[in-house]
mmCIF file of C-alpha atoms and ligand atoms in Angstrom:
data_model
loop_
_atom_site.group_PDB
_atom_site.id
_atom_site.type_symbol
_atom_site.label_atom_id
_atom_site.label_comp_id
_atom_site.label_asym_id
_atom_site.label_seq_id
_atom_site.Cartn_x
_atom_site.Cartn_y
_atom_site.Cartn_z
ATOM 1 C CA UNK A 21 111.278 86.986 109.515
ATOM 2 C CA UNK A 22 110.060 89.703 107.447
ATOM 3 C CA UNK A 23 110.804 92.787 108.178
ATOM 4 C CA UNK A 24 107.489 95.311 108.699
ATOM 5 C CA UNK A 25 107.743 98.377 105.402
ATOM 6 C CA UNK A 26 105.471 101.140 105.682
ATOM 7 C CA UNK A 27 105.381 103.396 103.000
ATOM 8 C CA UNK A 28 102.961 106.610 102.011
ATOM 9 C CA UNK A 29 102.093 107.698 98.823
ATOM 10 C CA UNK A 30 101.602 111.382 98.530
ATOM 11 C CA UNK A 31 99.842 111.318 95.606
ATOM 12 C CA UNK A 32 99.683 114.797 93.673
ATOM 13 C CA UNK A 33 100.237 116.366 97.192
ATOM 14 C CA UNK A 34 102.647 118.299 99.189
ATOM 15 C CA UNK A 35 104.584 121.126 97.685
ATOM 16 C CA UNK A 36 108.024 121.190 98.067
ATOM 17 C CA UNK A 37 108.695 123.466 100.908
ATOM 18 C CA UNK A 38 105.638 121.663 102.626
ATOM 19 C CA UNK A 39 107.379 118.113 101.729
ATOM 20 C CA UNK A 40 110.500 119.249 103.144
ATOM 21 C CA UNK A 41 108.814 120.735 106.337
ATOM 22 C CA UNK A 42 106.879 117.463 106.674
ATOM 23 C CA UNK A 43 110.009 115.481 106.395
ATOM 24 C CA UNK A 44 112.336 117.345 109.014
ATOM 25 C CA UNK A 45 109.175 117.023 111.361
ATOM 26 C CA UNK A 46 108.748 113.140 110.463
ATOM 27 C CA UNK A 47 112.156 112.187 110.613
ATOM 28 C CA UNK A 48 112.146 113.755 113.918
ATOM 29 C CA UNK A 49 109.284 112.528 115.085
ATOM 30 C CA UNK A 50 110.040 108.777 114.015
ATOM 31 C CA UNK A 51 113.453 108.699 115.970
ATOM 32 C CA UNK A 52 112.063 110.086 119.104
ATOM 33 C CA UNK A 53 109.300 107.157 118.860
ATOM 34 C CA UNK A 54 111.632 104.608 118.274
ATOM 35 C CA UNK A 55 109.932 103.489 115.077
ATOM 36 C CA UNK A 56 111.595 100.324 113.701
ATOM 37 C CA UNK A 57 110.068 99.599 110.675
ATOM 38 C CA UNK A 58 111.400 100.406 107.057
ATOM 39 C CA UNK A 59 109.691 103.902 105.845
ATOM 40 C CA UNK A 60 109.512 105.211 102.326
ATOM 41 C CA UNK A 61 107.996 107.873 101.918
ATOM 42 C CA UNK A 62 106.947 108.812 97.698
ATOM 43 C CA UNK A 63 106.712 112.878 96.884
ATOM 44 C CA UNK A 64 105.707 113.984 93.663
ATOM 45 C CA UNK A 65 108.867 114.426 91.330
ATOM 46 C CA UNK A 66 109.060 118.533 92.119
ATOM 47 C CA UNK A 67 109.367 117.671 95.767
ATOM 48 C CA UNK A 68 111.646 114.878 96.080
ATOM 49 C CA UNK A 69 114.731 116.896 96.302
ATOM 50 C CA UNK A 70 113.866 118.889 98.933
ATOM 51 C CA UNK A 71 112.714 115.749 100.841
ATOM 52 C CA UNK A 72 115.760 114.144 100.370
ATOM 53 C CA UNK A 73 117.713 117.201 101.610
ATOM 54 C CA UNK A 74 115.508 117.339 104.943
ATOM 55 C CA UNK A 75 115.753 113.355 105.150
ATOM 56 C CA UNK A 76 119.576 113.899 105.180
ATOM 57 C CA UNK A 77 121.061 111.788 107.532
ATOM 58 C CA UNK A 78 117.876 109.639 108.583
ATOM 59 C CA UNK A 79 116.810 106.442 107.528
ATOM 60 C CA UNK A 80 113.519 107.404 105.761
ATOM 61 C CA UNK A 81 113.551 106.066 101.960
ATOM 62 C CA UNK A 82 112.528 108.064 99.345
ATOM 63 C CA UNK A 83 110.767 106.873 96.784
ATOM 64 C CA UNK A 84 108.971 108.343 93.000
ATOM 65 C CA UNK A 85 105.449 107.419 92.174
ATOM 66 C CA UNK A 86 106.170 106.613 88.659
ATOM 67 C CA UNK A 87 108.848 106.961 85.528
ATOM 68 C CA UNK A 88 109.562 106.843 82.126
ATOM 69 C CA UNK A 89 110.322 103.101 80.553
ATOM 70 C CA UNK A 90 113.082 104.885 78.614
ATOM 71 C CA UNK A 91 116.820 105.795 79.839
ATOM 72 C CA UNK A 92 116.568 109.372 77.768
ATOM 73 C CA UNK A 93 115.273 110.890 75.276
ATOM 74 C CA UNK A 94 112.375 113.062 73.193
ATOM 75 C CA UNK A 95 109.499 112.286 75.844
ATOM 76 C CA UNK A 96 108.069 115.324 76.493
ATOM 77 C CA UNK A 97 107.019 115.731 80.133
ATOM 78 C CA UNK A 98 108.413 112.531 81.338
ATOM 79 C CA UNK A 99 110.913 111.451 84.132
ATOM 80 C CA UNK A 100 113.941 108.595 83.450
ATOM 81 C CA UNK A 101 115.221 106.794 86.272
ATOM 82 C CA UNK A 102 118.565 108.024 86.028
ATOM 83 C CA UNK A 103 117.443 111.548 86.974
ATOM 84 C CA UNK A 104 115.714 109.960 89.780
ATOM 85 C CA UNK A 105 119.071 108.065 91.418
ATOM 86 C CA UNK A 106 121.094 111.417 90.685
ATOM 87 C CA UNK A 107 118.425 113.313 93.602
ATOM 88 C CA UNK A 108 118.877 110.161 95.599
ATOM 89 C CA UNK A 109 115.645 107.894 94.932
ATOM 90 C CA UNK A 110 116.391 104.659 95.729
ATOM 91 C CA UNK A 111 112.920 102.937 94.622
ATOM 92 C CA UNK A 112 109.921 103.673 92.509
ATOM 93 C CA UNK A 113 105.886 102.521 92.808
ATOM 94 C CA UNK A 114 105.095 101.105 89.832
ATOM 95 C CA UNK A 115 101.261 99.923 88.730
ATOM 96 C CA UNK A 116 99.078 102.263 90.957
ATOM 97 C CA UNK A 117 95.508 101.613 90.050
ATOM 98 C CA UNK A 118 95.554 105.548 89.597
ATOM 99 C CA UNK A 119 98.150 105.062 87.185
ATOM 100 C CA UNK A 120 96.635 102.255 85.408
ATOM 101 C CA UNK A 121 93.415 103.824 85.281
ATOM 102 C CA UNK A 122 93.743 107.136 84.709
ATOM 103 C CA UNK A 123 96.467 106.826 82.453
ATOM 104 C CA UNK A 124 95.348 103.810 80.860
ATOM 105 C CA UNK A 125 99.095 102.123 81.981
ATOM 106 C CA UNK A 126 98.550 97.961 81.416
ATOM 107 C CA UNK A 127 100.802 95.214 82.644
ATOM 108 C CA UNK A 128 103.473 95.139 79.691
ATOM 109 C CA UNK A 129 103.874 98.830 79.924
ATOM 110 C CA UNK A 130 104.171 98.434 83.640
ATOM 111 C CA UNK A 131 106.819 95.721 82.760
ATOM 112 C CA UNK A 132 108.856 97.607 80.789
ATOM 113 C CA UNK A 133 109.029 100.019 83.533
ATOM 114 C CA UNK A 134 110.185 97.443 85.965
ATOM 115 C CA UNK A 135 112.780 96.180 83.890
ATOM 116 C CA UNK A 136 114.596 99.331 83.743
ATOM 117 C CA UNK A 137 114.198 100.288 87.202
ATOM 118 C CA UNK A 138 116.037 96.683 88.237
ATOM 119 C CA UNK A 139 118.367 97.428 85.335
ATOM 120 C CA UNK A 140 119.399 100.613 86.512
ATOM 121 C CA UNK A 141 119.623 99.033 90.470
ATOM 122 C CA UNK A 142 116.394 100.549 91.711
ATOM 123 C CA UNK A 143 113.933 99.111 94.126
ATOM 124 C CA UNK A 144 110.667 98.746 92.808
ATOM 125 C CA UNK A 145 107.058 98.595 94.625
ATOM 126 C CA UNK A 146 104.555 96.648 92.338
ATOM 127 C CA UNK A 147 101.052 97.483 93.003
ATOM 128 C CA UNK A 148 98.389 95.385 92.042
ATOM 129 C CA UNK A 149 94.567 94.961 93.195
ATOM 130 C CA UNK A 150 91.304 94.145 92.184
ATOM 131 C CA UNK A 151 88.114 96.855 91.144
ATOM 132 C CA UNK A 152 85.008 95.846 92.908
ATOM 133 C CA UNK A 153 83.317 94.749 89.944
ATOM 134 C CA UNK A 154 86.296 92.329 89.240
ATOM 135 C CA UNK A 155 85.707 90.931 93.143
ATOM 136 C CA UNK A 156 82.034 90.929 92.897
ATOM 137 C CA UNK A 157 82.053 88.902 89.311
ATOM 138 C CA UNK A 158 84.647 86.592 91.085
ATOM 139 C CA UNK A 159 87.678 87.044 89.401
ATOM 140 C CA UNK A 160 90.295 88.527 92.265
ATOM 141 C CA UNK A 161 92.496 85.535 91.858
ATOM 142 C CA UNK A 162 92.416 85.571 87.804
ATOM 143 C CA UNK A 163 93.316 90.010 87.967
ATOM 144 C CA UNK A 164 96.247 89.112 90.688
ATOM 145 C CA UNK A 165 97.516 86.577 88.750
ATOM 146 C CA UNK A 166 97.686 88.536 85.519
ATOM 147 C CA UNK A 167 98.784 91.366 87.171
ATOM 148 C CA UNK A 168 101.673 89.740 88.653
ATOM 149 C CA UNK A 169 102.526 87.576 85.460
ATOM 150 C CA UNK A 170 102.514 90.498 83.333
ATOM 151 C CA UNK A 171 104.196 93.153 85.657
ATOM 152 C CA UNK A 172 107.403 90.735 86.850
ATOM 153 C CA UNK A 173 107.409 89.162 83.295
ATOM 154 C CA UNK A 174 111.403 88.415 82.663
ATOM 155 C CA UNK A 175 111.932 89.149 86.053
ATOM 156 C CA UNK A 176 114.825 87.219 87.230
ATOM 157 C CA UNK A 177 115.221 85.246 90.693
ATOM 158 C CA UNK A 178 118.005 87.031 92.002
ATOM 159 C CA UNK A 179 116.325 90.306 91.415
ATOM 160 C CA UNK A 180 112.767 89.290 93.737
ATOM 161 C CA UNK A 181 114.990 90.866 96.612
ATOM 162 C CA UNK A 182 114.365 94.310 95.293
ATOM 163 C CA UNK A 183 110.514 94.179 94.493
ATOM 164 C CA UNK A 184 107.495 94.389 96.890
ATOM 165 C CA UNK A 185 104.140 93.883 96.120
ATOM 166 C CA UNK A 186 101.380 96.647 97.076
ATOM 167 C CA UNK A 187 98.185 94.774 97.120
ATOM 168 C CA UNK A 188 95.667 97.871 97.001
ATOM 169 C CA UNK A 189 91.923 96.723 96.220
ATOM 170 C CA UNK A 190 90.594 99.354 93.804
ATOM 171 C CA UNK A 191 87.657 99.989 95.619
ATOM 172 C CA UNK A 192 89.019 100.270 99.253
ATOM 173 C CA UNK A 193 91.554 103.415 97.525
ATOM 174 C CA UNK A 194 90.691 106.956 99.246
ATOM 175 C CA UNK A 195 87.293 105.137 100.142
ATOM 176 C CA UNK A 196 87.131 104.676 103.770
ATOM 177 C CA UNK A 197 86.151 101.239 102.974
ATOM 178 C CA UNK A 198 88.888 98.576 104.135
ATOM 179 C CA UNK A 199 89.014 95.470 103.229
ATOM 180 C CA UNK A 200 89.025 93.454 106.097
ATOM 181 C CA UNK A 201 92.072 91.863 107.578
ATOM 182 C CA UNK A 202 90.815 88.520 106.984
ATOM 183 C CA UNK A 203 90.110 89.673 103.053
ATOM 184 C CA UNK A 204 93.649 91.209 103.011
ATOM 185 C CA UNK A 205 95.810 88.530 104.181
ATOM 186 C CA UNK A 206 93.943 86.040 102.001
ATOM 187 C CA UNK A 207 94.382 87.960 98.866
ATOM 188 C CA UNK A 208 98.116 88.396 100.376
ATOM 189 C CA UNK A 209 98.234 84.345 100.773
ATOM 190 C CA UNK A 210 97.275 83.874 96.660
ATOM 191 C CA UNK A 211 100.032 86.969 95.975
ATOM 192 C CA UNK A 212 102.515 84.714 97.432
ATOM 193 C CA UNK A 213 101.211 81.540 96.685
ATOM 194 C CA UNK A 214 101.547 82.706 92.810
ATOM 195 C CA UNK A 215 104.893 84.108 93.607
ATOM 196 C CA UNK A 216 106.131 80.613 95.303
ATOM 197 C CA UNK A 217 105.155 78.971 92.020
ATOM 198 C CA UNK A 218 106.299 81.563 89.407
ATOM 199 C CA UNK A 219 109.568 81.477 91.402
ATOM 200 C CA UNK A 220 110.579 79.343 94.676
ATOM 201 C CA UNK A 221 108.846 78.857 98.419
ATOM 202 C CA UNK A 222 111.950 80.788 99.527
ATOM 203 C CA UNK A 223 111.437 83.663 97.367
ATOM 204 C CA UNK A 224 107.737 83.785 97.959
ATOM 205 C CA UNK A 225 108.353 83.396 102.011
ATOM 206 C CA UNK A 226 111.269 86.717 101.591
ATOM 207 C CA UNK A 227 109.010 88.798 99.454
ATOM 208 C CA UNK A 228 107.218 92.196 101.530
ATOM 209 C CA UNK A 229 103.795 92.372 100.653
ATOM 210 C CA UNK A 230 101.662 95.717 101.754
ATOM 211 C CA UNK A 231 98.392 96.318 101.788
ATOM 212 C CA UNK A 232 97.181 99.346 100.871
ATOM 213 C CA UNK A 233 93.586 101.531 100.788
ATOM 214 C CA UNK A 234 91.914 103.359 103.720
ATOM 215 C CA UNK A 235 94.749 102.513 106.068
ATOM 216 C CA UNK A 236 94.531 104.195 109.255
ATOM 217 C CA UNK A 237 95.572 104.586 112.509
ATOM 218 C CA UNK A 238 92.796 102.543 114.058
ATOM 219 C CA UNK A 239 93.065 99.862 111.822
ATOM 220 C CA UNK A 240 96.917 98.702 111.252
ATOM 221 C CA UNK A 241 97.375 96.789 114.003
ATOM 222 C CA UNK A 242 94.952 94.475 112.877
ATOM 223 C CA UNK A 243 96.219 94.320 109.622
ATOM 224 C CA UNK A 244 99.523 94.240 110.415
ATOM 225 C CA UNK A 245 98.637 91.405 113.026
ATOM 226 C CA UNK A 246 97.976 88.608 109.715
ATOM 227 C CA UNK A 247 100.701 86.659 109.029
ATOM 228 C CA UNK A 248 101.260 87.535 105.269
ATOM 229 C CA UNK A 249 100.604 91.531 105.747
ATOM 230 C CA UNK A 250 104.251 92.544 105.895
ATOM 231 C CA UNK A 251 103.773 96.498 105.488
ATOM 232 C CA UNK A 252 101.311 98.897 104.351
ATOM 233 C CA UNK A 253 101.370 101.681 101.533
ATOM 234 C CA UNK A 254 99.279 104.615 102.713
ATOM 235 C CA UNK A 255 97.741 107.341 101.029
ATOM 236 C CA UNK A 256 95.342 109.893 102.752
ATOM 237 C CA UNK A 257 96.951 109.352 106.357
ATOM 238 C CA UNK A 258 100.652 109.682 105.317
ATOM 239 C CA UNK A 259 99.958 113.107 104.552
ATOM 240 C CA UNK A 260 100.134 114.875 107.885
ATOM 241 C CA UNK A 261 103.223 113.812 110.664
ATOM 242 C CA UNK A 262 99.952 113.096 113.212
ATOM 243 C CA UNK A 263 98.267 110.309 111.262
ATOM 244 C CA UNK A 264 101.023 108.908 109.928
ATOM 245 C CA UNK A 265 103.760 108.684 113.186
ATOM 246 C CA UNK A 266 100.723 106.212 114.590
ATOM 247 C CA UNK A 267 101.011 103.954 111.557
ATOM 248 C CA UNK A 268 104.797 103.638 111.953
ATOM 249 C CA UNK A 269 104.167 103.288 115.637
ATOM 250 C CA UNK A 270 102.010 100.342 115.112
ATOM 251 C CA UNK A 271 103.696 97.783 116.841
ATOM 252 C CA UNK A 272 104.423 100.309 120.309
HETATM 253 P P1 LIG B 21 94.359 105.727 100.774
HETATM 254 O O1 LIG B 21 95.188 105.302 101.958
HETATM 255 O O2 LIG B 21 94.109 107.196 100.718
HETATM 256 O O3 LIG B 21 93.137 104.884 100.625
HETATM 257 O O4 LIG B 21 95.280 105.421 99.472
HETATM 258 C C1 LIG B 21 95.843 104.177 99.327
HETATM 259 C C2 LIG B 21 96.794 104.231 98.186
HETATM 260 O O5 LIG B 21 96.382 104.294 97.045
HETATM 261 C C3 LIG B 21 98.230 104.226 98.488
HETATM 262 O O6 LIG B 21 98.995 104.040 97.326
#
């Protein structure tokens, strides 16, 4: 049995006293509801410290949107992992579409990034996804499958228990356009199909996969309701305690 991970991605939002207001009102929130799913919640860099300080105490995981694929060093604007675990970050995203197309990140940089995150005993979120060109010309399983042979390339067996896979279609991203739960969990079913051969059944049946764009309120219980849509990683609705605390709620 899987066990349900909802996560939000604040993007380049939420200062830090707003993050840590947002957090003390969250946390709150969450216990009173009886939420029983695993939350992470991912600040920007600035504000994860004083989310972790009004987290104190609750279950919530915090999580960075990105790092550095180096331990130290002369990278000028850049964030190591280390630093990260020292404010109490347990996990990382790593492959956002923003990340790999604004930023131009591809799979073997991604890698690299993975590697160390494992290596330094982080938990790592792997997005991957498809633009709408790539799943109009037909090639959602071929981008999936690179995407995930690239980004866990070296990846051991024993360390598949600290990655999940975010399967966010491009085009669905800050859109309003979900894809539909039956296009979701059978884009989910090829993740861990490809999974179960790069690695075991076993594996592939253990690993969390969440779906993320346009997640709402209204529509995660249908999601949520397909057998291999273990979570979801939300952007535009984890930023307020209202839209969110519904999405954690899900299953009430
Ligand atoms: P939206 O929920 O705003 O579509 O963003 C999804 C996302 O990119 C989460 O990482």
């Amino acid at each position: 049995m899987r066990k349900a991970y909802i996560a939000g991605n604040w993007k380049m939002n939420m200062t830090p006293s707003a993050g840590a207001a947002y957090a003390a009102e969250l946390a709150k929130a969450a216990a009173e509801a009886g939420a029983d799913v695993k939350i992470m919640v991912a600040p920007p860099f600035v504000t994860i410290p004083a989310v972790v300080e009004a987290l104190r105490g609750s279950s919530i995981i915090v999580a960075a949107q990105n790092m550095n694929d180096h331990k130290s060093g002369a990278y000028t604007g850049e964030v190591a992992p280390e630093m990260l675990k020292d404010l109490g970050v347990t996990t990382v995203i790593l492959g956002h579409s923003e990340r790999r197309s604004y930023y131009k990140e591809d799979d073997a940089f991604i890698n690299r990034k993975l590697l160390l995150a494992l290596e330094e005993g982080m938990d790592v979120v792997l997005c991957v996804g498809e633009t709408l060109e790539e799943r109009e010309s037909g090639k959602l399983e071929e981008v999936l499958s690179t995407q995930l042979v690239g980004g866990l390339k070296d990846v051991k067996a024993e360390d598949m228990e600290h990655i999940t896979i975010a399967y966010e279609p491009v085009w669905a991203i800050g859109t309003g356009r979900t894809a539909t739960p039956e296009d979701a969990d059978s884009a989910h079913a090829f993740i861990r199909g490809q999974i179960a051969k790069m690695y075991s059944d076993d594996i592939a049946q253990k690993l969390i996969i969440q779906y993320g764009g346009s997640v709402n309120a209204s529509n995660v219980k249908a999601l949520m309701a397909k057998e291999n849509i273990d979570g979801a990683l939300v952007g535009g609705a984890s930023l307020s305690v209202e839209k969110f605390l519904p999405i954690i709620t899900y299953d009430k």
